[in-house]
Coordinates of C-alpha atoms in Angstrom, one line a residue:
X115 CA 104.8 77.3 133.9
X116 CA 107.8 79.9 133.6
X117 CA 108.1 82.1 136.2
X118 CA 106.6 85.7 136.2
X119 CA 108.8 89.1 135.6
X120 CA 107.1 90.1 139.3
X121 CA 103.7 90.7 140.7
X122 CA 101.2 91.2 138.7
X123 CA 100.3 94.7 137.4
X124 CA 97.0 94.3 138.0
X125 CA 94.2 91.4 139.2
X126 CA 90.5 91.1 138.6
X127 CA 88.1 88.4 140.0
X128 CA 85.6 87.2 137.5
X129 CA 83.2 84.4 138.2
X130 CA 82.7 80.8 136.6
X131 CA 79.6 79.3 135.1
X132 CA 78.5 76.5 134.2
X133 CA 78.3 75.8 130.0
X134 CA 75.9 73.3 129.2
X135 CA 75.6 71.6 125.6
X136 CA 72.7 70.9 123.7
X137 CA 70.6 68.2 124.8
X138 CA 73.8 67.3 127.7
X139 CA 71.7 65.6 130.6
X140 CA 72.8 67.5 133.7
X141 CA 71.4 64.7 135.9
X142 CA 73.5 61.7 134.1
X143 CA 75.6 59.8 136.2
X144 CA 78.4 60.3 135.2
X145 CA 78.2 63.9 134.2
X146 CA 80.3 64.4 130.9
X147 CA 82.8 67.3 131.6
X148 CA 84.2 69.2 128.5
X149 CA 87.8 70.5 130.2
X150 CA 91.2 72.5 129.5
X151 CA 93.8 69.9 128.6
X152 CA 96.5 71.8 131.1
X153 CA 96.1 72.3 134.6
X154 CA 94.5 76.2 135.4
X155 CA 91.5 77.7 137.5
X156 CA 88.7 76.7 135.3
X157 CA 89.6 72.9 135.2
X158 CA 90.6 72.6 139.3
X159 CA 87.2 74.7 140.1
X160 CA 85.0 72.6 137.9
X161 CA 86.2 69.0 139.4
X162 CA 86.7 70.6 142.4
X163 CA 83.3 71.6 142.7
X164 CA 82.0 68.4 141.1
X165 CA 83.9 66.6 143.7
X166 CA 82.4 68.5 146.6
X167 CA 79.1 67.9 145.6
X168 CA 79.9 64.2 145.4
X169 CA 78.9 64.1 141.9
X170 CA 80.6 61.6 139.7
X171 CA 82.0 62.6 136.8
X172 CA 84.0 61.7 133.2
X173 CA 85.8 63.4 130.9
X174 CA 83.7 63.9 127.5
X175 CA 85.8 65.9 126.0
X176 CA 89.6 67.6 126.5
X177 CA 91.2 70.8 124.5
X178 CA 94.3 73.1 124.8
X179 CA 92.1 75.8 123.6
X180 CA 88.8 77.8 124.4
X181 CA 88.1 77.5 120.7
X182 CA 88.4 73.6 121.5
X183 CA 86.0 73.4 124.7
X184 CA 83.5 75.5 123.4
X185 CA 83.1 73.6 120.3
X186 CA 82.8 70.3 122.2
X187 CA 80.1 72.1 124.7
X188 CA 78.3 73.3 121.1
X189 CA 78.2 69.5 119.9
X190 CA 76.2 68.3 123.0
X191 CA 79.3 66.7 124.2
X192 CA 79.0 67.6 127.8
X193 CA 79.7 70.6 130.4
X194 CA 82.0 72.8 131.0
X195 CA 83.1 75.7 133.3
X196 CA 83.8 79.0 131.4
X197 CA 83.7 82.6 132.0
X198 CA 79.9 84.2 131.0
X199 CA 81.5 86.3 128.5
X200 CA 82.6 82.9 126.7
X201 CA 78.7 81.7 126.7
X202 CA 76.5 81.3 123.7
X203 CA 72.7 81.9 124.5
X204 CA 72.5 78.1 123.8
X205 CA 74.9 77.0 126.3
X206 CA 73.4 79.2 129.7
X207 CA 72.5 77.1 133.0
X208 CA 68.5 77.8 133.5
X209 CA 68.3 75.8 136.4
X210 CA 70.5 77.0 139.4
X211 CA 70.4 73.9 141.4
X212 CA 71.3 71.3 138.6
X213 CA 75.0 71.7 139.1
X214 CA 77.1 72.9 141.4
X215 CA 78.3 76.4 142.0
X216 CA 81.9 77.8 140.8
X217 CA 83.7 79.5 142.6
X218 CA 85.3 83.4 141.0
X219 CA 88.3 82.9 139.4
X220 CA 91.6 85.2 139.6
X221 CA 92.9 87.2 136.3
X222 CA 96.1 89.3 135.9
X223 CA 98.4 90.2 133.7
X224 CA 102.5 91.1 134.7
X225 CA 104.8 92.3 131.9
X226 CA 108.3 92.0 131.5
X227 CA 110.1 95.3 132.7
X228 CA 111.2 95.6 129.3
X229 CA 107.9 96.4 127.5
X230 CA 107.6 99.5 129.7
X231 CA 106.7 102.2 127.2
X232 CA 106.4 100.2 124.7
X233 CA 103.3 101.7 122.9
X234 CA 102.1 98.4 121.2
X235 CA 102.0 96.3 124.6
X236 CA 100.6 99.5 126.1
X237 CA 97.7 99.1 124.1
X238 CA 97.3 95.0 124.3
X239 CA 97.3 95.4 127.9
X240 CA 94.3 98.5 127.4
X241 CA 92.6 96.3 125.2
X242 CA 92.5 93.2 127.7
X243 CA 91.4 95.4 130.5
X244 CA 88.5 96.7 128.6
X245 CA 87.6 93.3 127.7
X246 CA 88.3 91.3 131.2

């Protein structure tokens, strides 16, 4: 990962859920886990958790993109851990105790010093902040 310009401007702490896919048996041993190709929060926190819990695990199911994981969680391929605001009605946890709990997950964004005032990346960062 490149290094950042500096600290971040500003952070947020959102939590992590559990996406389930249709018909995905959250009791199967192994549990099939749809995950983020590269290393980030969502990936450590859901094997991390899995591991804690002591509950043995594969890999269903690996993307680069959210585009990728949630398609694989939409085919039934397994779970995965994603922000709620990436859930389809489909895909919600109904049963608190079947897996185990995420942990919140840090989001920030830092900007090169050069895009001060810069009145497009002024309002992609407005944008994300309304949406995170």
């Amino acid at each position: 990962m490149p290094a950042l310009p500096g600290p971040p401007r500003w952070t947020v702490r959102r939590p992590l859920v559990w996406a389930i896919g249709q018909d995905v048996d959250v009791t199967a041993d192994p549990l099939p886990v749809v995950l983020f190709s590269n290393t980030c929060a969502w990936r450590t926190s859901a094997l991390e958790a899995l591991e804690s819990a002591e509950r043995p695990w594969r890999v269903a199911f690996e993307s680069n993109s959210l585009v990728g994981v949630l398609a694989a969680v939409r085919a039934g391929l397994g779970v995965a851990a994603l922000m709620p605001t990436n859930l389809e009605p489909a895909m919600a946890c109904h049963d608190g105790d079947a897996l185990p709990a995420l942990p919140d997950v840090e989001l920030g964004l830092a900007r090169h010093p050069r895009s001060e005032g810069d009145p497009l990346i002024d309002a992609v960062e407005a944008v994300l902040r309304r949406m995170i």
